[in-house]
Short mmCIF file of C-alpha atoms and ligand atoms in Angstrom, two decimals:
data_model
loop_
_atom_site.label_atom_id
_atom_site.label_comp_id
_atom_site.label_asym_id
_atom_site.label_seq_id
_atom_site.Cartn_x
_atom_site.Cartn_y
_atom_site.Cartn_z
CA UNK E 1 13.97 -7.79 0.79
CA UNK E 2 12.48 -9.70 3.91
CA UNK E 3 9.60 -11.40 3.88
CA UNK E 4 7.24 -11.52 7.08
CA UNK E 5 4.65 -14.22 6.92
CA UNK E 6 2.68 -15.62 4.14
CA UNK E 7 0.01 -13.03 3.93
CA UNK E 8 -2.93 -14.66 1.87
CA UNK E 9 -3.20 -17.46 -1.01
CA UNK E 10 -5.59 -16.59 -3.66
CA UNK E 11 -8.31 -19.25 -4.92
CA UNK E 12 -9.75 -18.94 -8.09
CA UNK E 13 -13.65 -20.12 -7.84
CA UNK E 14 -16.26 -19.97 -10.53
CA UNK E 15 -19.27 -19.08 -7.67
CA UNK E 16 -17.67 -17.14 -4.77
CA UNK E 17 -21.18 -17.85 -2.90
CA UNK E 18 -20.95 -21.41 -3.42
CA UNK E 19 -17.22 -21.71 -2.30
CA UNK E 20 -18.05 -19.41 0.94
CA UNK E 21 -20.24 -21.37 1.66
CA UNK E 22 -17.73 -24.17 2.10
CA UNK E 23 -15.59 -22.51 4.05
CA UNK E 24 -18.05 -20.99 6.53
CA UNK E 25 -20.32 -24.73 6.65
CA UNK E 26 -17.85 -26.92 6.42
CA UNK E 27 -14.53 -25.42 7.72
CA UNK E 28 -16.48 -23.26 9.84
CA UNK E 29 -14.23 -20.17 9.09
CA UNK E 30 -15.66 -16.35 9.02
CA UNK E 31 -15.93 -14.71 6.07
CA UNK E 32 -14.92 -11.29 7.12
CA UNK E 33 -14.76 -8.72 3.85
CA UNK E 34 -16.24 -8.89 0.44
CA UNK E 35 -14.52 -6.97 -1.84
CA UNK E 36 -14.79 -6.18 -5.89
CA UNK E 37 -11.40 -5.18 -6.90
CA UNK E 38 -12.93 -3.35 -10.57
CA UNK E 39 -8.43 -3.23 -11.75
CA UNK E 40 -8.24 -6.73 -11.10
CA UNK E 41 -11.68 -7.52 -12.31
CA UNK E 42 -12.50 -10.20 -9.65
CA UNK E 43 -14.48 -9.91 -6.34
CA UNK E 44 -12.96 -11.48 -3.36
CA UNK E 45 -13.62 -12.58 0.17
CA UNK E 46 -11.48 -12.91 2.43
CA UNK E 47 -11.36 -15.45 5.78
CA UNK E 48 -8.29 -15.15 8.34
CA UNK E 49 -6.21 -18.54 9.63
CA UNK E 50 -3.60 -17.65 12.00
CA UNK E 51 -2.06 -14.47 10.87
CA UNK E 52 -2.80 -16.07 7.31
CA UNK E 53 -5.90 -15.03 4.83
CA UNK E 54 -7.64 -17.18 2.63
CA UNK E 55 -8.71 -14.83 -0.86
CA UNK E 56 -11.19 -16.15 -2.63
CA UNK E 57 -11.67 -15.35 -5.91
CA UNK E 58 -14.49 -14.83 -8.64
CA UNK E 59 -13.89 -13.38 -12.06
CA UNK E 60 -16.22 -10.66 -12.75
CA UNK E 61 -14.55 -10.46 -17.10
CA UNK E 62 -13.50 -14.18 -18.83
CA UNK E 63 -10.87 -11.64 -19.71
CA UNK E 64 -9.40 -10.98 -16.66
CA UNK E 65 -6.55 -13.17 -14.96
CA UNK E 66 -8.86 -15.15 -12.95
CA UNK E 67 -11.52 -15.34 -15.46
CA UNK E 68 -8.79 -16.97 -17.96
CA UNK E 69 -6.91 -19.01 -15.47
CA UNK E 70 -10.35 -20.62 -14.69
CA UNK E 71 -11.15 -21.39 -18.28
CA UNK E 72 -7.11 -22.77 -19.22
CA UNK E 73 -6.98 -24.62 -15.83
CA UNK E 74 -10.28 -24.90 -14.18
CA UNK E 75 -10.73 -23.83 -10.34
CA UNK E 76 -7.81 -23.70 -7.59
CA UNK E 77 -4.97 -22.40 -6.29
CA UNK E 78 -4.07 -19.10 -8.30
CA UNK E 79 -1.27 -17.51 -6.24
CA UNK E 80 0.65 -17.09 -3.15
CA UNK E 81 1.51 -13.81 -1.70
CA UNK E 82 3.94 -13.18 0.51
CA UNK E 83 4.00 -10.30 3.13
CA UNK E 84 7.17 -8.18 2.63
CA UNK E 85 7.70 -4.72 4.07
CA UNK E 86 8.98 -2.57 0.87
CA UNK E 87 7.27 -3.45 -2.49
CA UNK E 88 8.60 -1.06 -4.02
CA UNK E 89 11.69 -1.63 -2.87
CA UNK E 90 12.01 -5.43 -3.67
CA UNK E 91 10.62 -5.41 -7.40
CA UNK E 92 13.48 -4.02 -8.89
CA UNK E 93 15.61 -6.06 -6.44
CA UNK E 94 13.97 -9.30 -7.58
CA UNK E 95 14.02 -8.21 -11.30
CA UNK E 96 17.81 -7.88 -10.96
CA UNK E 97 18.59 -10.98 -9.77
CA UNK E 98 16.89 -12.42 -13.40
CA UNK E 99 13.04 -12.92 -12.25
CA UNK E 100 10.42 -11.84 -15.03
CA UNK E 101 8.60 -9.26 -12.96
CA UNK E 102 4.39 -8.55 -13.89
CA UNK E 103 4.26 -5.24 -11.39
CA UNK E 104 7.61 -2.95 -12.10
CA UNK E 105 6.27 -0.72 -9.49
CA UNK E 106 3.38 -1.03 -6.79
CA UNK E 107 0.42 -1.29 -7.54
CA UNK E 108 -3.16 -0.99 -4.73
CA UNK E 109 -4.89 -4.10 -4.36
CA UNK E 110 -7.55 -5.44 -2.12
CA UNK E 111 -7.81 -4.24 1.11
CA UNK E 112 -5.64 -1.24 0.58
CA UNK E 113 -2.25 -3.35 0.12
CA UNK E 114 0.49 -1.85 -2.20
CA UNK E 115 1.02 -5.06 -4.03
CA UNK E 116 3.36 -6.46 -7.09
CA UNK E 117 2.98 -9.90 -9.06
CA UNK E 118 6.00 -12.02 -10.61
CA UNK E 119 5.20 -14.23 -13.27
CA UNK E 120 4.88 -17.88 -12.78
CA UNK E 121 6.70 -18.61 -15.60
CA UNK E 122 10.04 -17.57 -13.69
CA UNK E 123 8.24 -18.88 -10.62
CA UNK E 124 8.43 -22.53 -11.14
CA UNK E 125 4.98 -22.68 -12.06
CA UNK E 126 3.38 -20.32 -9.16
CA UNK E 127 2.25 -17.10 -9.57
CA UNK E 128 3.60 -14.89 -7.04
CA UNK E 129 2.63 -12.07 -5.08
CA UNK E 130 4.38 -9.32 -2.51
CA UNK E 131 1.96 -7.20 -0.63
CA UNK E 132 2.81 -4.52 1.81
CA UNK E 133 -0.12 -2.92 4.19
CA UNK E 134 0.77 0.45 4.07
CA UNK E 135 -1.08 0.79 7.58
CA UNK E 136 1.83 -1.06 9.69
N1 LIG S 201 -0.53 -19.64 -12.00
C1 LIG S 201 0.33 -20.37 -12.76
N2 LIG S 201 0.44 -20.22 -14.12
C2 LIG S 201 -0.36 -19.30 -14.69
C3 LIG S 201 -1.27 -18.51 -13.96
C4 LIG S 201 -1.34 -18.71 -12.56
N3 LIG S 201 -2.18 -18.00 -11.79
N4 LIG S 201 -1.92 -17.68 -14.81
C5 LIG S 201 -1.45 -17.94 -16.05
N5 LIG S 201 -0.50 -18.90 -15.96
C6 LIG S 201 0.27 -19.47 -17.07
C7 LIG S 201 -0.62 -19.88 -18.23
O1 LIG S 201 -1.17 -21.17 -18.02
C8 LIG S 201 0.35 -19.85 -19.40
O2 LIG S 201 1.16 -20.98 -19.39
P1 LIG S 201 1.45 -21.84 -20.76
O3 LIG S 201 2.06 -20.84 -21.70
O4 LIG S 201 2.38 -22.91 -20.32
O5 LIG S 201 0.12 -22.34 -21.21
C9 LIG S 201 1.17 -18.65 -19.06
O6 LIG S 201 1.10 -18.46 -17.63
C10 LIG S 201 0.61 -17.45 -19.77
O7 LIG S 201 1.34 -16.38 -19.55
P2 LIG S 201 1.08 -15.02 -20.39
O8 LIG S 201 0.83 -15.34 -21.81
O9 LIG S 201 2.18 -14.07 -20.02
O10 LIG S 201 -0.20 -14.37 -19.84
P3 LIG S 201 -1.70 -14.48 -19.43
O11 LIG S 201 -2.43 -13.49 -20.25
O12 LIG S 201 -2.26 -15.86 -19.31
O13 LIG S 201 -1.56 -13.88 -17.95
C11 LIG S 201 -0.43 -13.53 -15.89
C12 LIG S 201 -0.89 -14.55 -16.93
C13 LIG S 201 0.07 -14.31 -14.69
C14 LIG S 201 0.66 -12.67 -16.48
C15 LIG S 201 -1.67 -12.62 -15.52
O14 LIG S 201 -2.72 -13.44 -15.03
C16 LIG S 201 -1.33 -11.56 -14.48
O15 LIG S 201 -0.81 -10.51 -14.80
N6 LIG S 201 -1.63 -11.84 -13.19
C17 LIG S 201 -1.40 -10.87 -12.13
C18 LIG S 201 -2.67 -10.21 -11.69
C19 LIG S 201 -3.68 -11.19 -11.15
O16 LIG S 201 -3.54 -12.41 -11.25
N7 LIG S 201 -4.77 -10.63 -10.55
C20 LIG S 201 -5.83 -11.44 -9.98
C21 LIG S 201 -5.71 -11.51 -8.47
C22 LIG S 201 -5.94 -10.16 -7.85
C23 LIG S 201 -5.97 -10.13 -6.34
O17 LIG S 201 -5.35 -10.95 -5.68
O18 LIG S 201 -6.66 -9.22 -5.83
#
């Protein structure tokens, strides 16, 4: 498996206007794509930082993962993903070595990225993302 770059860390926000709002006034970043992702239930935006994306994230079900991680541990950091260039390739890899994988095989997330989750719990505490663009 070999990991590129850090390719986006997710925020979990209760109002995704609100929090834009911060980053565009404040910060003075762009947000450049809103996006719902209905599988994930949460709508996103997204603002670029070097060849690194901010993904901000709103529950759109108390159910979902956001939407539950918001109510157990209030707003912030939800995950880091990392930019590798075979998913599919490095989930099984990673399960083998021992690592309590979410995704067993790819699965699409926002912006068209084939993406797979491990679970924080084998993570020291971070949940962890690998996306591939499927475009590069
Ligand atoms: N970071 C760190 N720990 C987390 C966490 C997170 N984001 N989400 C949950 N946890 C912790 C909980 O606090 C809980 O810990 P304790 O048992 O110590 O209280 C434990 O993980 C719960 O684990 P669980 O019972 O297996 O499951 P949950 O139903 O809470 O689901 C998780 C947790 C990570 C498996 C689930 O949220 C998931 O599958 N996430 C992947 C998908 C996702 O997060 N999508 C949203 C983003 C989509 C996008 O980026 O587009």
């Amino acid at each position: 498996m070999k990991i590129t770059h850090i390719e986006h860390i997710g925020i979990a926000v209760k109002s995704i206007d609100e929090a834009i709002s911060f980053y565009e006034e404040v910060l003075g970043l762009k947000c450049y794509a809103i996006e719902e992702v209905k599988d994930q239930k949460v709508k996103t935006a997204f603002f670029m930082v070097g060849q690194t994306k901010i993904e901000l994230l709103e529950s759109t079900d108390a159910e979902g993962p956001v939407g539950k991680f918001i109510e157990k541990k209030g707003q912030g950091i939800h995950h880091l993903a990392f930019a590798v260039e075979d998913v599919a390739g490095a989930l099984p890899e990673i399960e083998e070595k021992g690592i309590r994988v979410i995704d067993k095989t790819p699965r699409k997330g926002a912006e068209g990225l084939n993406i797979g989750f491990l679970h924080p719990k084998s993570t020291f505490g971070v949940l962890t993302e690998l996306c591939e663009d499927p475009n590069r």
